[in-house]
Coordinates of C-alpha atoms and ligand atoms in Angstrom, one line a residue:
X1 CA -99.6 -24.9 -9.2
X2 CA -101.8 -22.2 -7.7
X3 CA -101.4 -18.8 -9.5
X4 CA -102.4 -16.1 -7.0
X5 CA -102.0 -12.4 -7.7
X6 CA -101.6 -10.2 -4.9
X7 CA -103.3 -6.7 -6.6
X8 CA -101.2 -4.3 -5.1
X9 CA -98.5 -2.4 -7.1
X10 CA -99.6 -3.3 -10.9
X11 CA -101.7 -1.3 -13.4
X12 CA -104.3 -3.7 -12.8
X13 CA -104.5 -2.6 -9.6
X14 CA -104.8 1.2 -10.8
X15 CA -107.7 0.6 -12.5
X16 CA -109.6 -1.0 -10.2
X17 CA -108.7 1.3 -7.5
X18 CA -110.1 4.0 -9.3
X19 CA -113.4 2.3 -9.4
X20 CA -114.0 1.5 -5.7
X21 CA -116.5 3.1 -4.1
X22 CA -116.0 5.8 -2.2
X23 CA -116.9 5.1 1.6
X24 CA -118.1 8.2 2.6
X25 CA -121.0 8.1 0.2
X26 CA -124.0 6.1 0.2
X27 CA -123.7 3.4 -2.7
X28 CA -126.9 2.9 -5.0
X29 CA -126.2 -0.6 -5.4
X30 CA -127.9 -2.8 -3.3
X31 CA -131.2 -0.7 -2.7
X32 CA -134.7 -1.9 -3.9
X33 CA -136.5 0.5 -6.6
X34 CA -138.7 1.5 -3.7
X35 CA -135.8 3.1 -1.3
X36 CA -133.3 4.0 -4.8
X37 CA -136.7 6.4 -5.5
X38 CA -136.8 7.6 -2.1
X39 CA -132.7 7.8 -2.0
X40 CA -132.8 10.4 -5.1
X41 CA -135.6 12.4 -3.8
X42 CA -134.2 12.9 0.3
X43 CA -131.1 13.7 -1.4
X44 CA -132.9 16.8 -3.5
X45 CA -131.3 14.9 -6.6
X46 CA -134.6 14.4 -8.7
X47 CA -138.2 15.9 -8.3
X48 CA -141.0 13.3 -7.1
X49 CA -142.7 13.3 -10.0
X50 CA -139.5 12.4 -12.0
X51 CA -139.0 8.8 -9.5
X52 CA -140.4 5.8 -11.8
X53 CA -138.3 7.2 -15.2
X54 CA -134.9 8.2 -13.1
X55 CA -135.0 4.7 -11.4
X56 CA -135.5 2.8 -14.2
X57 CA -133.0 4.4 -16.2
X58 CA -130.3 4.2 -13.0
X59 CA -131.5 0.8 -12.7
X60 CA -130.7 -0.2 -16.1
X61 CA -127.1 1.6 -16.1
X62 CA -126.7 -0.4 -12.6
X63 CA -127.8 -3.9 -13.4
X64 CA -127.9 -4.1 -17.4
X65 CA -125.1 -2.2 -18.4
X66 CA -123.1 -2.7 -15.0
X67 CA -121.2 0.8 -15.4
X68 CA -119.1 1.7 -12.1
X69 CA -119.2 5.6 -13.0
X70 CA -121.6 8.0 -13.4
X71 CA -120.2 9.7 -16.3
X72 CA -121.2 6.5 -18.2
X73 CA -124.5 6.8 -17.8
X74 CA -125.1 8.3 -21.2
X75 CA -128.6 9.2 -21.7
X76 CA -129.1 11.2 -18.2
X77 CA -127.9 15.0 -18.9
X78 CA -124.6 15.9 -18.0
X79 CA -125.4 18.3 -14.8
X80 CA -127.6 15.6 -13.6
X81 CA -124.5 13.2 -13.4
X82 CA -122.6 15.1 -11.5
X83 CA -125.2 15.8 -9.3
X84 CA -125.5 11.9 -8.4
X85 CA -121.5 11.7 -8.3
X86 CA -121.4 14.3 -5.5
X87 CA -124.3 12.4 -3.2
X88 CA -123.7 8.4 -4.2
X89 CA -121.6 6.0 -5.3
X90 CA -121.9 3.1 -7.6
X91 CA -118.5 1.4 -6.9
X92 CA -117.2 -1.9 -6.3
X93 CA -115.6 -3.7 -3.4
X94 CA -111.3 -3.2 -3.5
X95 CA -110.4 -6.9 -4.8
X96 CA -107.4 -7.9 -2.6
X97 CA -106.6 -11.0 -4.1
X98 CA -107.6 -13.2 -6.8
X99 CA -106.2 -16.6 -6.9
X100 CA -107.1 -18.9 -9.8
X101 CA -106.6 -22.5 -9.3
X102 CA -105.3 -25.3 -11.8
X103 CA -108.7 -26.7 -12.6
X104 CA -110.0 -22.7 -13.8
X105 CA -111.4 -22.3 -10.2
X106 CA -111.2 -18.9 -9.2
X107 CA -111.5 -17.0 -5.6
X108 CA -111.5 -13.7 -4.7
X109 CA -110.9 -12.0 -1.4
X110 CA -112.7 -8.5 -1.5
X111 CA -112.5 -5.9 0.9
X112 CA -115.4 -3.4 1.7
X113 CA -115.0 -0.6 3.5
X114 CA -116.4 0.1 7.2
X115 CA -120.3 0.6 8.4
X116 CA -120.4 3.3 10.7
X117 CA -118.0 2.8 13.3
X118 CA -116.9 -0.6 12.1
X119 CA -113.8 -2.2 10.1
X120 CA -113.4 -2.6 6.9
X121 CA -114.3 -6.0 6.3
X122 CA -112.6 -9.2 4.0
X123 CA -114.8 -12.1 2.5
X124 CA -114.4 -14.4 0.1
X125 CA -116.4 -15.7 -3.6
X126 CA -115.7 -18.5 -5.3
X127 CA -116.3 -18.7 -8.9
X128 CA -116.4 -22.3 -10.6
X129 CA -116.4 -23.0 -14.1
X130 CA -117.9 -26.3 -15.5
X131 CA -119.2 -27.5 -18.6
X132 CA -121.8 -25.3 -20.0
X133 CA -122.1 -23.4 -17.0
X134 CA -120.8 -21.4 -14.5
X135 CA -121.9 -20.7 -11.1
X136 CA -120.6 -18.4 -8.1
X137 CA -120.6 -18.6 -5.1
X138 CA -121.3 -15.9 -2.6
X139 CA -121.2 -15.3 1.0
X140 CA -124.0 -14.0 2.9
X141 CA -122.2 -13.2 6.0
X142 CA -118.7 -12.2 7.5
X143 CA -118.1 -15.8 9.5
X144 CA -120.8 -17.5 11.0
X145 CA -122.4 -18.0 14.2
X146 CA -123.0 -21.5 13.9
X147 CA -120.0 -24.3 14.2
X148 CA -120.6 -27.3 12.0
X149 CA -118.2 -29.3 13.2
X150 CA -116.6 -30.3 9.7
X151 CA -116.7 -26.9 8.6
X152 CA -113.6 -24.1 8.5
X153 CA -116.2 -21.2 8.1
X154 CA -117.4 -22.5 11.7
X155 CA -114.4 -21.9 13.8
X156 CA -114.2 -17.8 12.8
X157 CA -116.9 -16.4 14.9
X158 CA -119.7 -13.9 13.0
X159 CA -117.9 -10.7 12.2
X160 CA -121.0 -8.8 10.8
X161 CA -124.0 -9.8 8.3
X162 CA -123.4 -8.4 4.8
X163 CA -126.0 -5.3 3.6
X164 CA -127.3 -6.5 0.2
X165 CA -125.3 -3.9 -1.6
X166 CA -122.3 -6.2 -0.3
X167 CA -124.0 -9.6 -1.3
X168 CA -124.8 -8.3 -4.6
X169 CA -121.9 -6.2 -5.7
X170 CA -120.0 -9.9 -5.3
X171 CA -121.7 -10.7 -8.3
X172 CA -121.4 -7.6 -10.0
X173 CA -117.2 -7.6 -9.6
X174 CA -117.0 -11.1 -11.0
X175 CA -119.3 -10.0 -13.6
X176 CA -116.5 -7.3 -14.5
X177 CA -113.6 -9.2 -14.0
X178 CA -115.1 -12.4 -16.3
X179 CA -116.1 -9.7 -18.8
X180 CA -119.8 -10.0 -18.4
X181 CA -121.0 -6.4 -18.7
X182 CA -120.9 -4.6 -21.8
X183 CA -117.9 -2.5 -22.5
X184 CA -118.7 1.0 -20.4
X185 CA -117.0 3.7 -22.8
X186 CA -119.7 3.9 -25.5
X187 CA -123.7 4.5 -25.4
X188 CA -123.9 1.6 -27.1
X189 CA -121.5 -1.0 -25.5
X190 CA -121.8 -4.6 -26.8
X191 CA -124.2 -6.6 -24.8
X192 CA -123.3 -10.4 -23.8
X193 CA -126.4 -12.2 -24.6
X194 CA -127.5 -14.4 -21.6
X195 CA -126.3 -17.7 -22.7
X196 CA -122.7 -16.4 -23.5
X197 CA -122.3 -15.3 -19.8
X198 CA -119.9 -16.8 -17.9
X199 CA -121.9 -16.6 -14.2
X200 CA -125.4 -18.7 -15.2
X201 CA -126.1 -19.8 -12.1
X202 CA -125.5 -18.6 -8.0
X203 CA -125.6 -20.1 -5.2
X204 CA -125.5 -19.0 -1.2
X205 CA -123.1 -21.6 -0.3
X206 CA -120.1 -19.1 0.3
X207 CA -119.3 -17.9 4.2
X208 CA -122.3 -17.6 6.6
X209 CA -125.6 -19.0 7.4
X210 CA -127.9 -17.2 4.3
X211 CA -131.6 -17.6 7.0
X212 CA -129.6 -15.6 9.7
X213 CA -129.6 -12.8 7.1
X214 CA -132.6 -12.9 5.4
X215 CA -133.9 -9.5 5.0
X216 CA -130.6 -8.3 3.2
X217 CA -130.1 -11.6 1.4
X218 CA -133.8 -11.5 0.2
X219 CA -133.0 -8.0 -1.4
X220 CA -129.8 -8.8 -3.1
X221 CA -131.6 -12.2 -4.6
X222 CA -134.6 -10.0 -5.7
X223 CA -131.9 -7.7 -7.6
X224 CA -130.6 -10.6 -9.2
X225 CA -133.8 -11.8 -10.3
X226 CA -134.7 -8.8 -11.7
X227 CA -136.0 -9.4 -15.2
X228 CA -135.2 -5.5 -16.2
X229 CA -131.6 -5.6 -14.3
X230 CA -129.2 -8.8 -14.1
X231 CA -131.9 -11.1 -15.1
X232 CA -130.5 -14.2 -13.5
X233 CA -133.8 -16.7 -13.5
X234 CA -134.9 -17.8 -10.5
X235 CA -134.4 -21.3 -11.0
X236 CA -130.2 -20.8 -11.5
X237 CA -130.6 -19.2 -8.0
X238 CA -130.2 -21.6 -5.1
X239 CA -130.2 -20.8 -1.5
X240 CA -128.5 -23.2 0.9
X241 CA -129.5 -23.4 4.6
X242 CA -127.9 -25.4 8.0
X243 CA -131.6 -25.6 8.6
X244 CA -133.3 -22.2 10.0
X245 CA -136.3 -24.0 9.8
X246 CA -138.9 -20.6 10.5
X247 CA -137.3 -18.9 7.1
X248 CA -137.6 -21.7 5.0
X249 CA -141.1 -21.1 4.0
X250 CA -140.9 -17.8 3.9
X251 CA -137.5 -18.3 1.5
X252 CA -139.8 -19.6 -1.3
X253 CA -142.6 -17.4 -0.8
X254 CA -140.9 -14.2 -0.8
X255 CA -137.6 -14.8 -2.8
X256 CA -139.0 -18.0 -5.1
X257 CA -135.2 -19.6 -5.1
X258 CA -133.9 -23.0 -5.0
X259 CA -133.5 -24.8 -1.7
X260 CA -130.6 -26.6 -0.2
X261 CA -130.6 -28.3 3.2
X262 CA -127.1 -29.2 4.3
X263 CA -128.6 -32.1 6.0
X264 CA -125.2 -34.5 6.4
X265 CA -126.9 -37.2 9.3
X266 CA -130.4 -39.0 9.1
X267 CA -130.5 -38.8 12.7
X268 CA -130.5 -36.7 15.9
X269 CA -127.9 -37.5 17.9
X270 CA -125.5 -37.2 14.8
X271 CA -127.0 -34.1 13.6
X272 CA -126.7 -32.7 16.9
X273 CA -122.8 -32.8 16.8
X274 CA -122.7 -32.1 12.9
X275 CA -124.8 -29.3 12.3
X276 CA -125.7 -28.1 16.1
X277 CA -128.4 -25.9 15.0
X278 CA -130.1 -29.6 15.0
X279 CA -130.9 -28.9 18.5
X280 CA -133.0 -26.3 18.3
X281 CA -134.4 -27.4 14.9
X282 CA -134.5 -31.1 14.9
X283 CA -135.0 -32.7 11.7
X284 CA -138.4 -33.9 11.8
X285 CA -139.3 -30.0 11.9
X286 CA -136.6 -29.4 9.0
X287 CA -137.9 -32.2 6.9
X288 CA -141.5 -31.1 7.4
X289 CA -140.7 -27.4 6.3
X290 CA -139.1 -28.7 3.2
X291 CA -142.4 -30.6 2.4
X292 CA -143.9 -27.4 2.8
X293 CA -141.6 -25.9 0.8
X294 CA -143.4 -23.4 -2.0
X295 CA -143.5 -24.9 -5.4
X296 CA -141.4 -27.8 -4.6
X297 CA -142.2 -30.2 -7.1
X298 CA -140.5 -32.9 -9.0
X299 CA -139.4 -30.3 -11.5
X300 CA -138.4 -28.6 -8.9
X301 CA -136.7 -30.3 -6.4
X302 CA -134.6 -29.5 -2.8
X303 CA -130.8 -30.5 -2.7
X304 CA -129.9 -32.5 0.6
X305 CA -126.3 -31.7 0.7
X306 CA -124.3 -34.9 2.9
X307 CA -120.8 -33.9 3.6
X308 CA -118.6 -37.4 3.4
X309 CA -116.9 -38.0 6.6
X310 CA -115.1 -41.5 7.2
X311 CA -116.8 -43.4 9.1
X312 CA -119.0 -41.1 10.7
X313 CA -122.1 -40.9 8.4
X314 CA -121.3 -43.1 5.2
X315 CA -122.4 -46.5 6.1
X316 CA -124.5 -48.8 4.0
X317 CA -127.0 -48.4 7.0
X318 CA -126.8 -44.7 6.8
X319 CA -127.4 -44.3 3.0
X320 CA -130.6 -46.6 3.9
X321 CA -132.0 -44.6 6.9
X322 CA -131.2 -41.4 4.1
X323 CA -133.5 -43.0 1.7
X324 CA -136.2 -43.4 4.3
X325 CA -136.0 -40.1 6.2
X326 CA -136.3 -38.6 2.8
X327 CA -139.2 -40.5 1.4
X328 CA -142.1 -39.0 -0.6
X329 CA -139.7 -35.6 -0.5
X330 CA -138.6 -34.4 -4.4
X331 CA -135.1 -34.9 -3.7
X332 CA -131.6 -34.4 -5.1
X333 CA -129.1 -35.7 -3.0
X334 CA -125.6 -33.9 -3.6
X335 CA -122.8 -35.8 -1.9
X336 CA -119.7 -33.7 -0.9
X337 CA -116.2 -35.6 -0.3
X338 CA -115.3 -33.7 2.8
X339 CA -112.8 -30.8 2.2
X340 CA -110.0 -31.0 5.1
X341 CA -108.6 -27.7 6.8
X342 CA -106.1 -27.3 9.6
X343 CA -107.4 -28.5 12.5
X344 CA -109.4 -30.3 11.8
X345 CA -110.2 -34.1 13.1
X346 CA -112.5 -35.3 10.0
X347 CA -111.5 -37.3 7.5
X348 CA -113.1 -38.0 4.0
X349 CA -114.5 -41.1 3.4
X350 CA -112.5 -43.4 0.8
X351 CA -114.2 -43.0 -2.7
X352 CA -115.2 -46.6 -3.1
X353 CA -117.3 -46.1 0.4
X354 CA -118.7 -42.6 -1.4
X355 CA -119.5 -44.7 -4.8
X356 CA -121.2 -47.2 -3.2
X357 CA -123.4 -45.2 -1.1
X358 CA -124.5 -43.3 -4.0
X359 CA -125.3 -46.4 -5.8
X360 CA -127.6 -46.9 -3.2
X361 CA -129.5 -43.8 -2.9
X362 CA -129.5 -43.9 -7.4
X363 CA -130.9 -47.4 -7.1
X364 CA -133.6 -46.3 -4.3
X365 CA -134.5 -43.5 -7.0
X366 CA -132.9 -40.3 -6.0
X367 CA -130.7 -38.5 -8.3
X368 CA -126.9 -38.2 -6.1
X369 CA -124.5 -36.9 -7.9
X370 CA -121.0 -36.9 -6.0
X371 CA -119.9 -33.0 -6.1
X372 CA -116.2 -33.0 -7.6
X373 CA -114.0 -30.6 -5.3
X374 CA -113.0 -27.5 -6.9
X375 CA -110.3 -25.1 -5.9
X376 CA -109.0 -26.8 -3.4
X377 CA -105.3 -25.6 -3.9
X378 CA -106.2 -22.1 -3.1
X379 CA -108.9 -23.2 -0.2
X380 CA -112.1 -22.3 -2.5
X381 CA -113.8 -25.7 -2.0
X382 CA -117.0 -26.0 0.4
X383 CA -116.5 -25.2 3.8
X384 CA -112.8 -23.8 3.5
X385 CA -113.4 -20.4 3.0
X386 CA -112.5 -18.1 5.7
X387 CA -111.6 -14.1 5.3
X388 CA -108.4 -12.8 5.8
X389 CA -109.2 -11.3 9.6
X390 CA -108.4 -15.3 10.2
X391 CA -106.3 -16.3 7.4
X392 CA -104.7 -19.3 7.5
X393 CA -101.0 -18.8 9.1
X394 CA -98.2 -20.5 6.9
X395 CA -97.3 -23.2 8.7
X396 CA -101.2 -24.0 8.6
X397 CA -100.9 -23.4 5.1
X398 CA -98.0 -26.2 5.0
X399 CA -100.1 -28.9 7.3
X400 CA -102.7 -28.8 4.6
X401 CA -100.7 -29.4 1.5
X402 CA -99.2 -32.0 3.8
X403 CA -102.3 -33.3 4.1
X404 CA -103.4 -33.0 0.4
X405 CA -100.2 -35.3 -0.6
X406 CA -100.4 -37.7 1.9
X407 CA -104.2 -38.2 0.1
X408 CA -106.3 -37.5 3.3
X409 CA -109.4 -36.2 2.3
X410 CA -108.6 -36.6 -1.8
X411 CA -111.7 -38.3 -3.7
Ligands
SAH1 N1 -124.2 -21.9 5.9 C1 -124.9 -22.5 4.8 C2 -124.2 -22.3 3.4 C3 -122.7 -22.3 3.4 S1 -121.9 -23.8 3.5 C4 -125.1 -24.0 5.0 O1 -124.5 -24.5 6.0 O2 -125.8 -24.6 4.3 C5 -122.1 -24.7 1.9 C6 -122.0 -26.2 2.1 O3 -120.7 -26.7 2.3 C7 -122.9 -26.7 3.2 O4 -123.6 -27.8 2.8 C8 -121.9 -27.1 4.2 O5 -122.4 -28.0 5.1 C9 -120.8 -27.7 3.4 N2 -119.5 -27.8 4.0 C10 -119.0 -27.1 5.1 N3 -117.8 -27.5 5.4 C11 -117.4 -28.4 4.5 C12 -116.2 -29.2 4.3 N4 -115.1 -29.0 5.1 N5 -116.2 -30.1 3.3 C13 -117.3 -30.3 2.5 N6 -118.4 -29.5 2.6 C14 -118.5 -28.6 3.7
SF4_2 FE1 -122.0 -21.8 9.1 FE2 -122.8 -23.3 7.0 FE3 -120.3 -23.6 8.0 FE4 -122.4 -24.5 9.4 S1 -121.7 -25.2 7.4 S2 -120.7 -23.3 10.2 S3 -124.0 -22.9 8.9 S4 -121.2 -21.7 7.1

């Protein structure tokens, strides 16, 4: 059973309303140090001189403590406080829905408001609990421009890219709902000590293609990175790409992360209908940028995520051409039963075929670990999110728990 709740006439839904941001004013979330300094001056806020101690006082209140209201911010005098109040905010996105699924899966469908003379717009985070860890994952953009064939994100065309105040205030709501920040109401406000956090660990596996964003996505992941803000270690970051194969470098050098490749086909023609992208970057390009991939070493090594589709790419034959595309490459090869969506013509491949083929890549030496779907009675598992612009319709909603029972697509 799914439990969903709609937040829109409890208390619940009081509270939280009270801490969206106000659209009208410019949020301070999201900004580097550089441009929150520059923010405070233009506004006539702060003096120059008083930049590096305001910022990393704000910055503390922002990231560390996670308050969502000025008044909070206890050590900056009281005038000053209002003074930020009337020229920013420092809310969060309105949470429409929150669903939690049976296996502790939870997804949430946040609404931000309009940019300039847009629409508000609707995306979706998935947050997945597992054994001594947690990770979320967050969405990049508002649809997608490419169309993976397998993939539900595919078929709603790209709305906008996300600023980075969007990207990162996804982590910074299901920091508040898990209980992740400190309580706001006293100066002192108990921390939760890094380990005892439920988010460890994100990933940019959510809606969108992370590379056809990169300046904003670059910023967010340098905010959560921050050792002085939400701290998140670099190495619990990982960035997953269709294969935008001029970022890639630049991914490592300028944000550090882990890498992903959704690679799912060992050869051109395939690729070409998979992941389409594959035609302008083919994958001898893709597979020599992760090569050159910064720091990749066997400590630290890129995922190949391979998307299970009966008999389409999970042959014997295809698990060995994996192997030998992949060879001298540190490696981790994630193997994703395919997660079936209205519509679509793909299957997943039976579980014996999925075991076998990752015997095959374990025996040739790579680690493959068979990624168990999560949350996929409320549509959070890979490739099913899609915001509520294009929500599924109900008797789509009905086709795919039809599909569920009759076991298509089940590992
Ligand atoms: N756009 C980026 C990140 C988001 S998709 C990318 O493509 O890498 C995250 C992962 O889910 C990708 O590896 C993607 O190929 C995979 N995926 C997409 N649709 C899927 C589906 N229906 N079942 C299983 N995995 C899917
Ligand atoms: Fe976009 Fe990634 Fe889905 Fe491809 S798999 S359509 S790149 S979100």
């Amino acid at each position: 059973m799914t439990l969903s709740f709609d937040i829109t006439d409890t208390s619940t839904r009081a509270a939280l309303a009270a801490r969206v941001a106000v659209a009208e004013k410019p949020s301070l979330i999201g900004m580097t140090r550089e441009e929150l300094g520059q923010a405070l001056v233009a506004a006539g806020v702060i003096a120059e001189r008083q930049v590096k101690m305001r910022v990393s006082q704000i910055w503390h209140w922002l990231y560390v403590r996670g308050v969502t209201d000025f008044a909070h911010m206890f050590n900056i005098s009281k005038d000053l406080r209002s003074t930020l109040a009337e020229h920013f905010s420092i809310g969060r996105p309105e949470i429409v829905e929150e669903q939690i699924s049976t296996d502790g899966t939870r997804k949430w469908l946040f609404r931000f408001p309009p940019r300039g003379a847009g629409r508000p717009v609707e995306i979706e985070t998935v947050y997945i609990p597992e054994e001594g860890r947690g990770t979320l994952c967050i969405s990049s953009q508002v649809g997608c421009t490419l169309t993976c064939s397998f993939c539900h994100t595919g078929t709603q065309k790209l709305v906008r890219n996300l600023t980075s105040e969007e990207i990162i205030a996804q982590l910074m709501a299901a920091r508040d709902r898990l209980g992740d920040f400190p309580d706001h109401d006293t100066p002192e406000g108990t921390m939760v000590p890094a380990e005892g956090r439920k988010v460890s660990n994100i990933v940019m596996m959510g809606m969108g293609e992370p590379l056809y964003n990169f300046e904003e996505v670059k910023k967010a992941l340098l905010i959560a990175s921050d050792g002085d803000g939400l701290s998140l270690s670099r190495r619990r970051i990982t960035l997953s790409t269709s294969g935008v194969v001029p970022e890639i470098v630049r991914t490592g050098e300028e944000i550090g992360v882990m890498l992903a490749i959704s690679l799912h086909a060992t050869n051109d023609d395939l690729r070409d209908l998979l992941v389409p992208i594959n035609k302008k970057y083919p994958l001898a390009e893709l597979i020599a940028a992760c090569r050159a991939y910064p720091g990749v070493s066997n400590a630290r090594r890129i995922t190949f995520e391979y998307v299970m589709l009966k008999d389409v790419n999970d042959s014997l034959e295809d698990a060995k051409a994996l192997v030998k595309l992949l060879k001298g490459v540190p490696a981790k090869i994630n193997l994703i039963p395919f997660n079936p969506w209205p519509g679509t013509n793909y299957q997943c491949s039976d579980w014996e075929t999925i075991e076998k083929f990752s015997d095959y890549i374990n025996n040739a030496g790579y680690a493959s670990p068979i990624r168990t779907p999560r949350g996929r009675d409320i549509l959070a598992a890979c490739g099913q999110l899609k915001s509520d612009s294009e929500r599924m319709k109900k008797h789509e909603r009905l086709a795919l728990e039809a599909m569920m029972i009759a076991g298509h697509g089940e590992a």
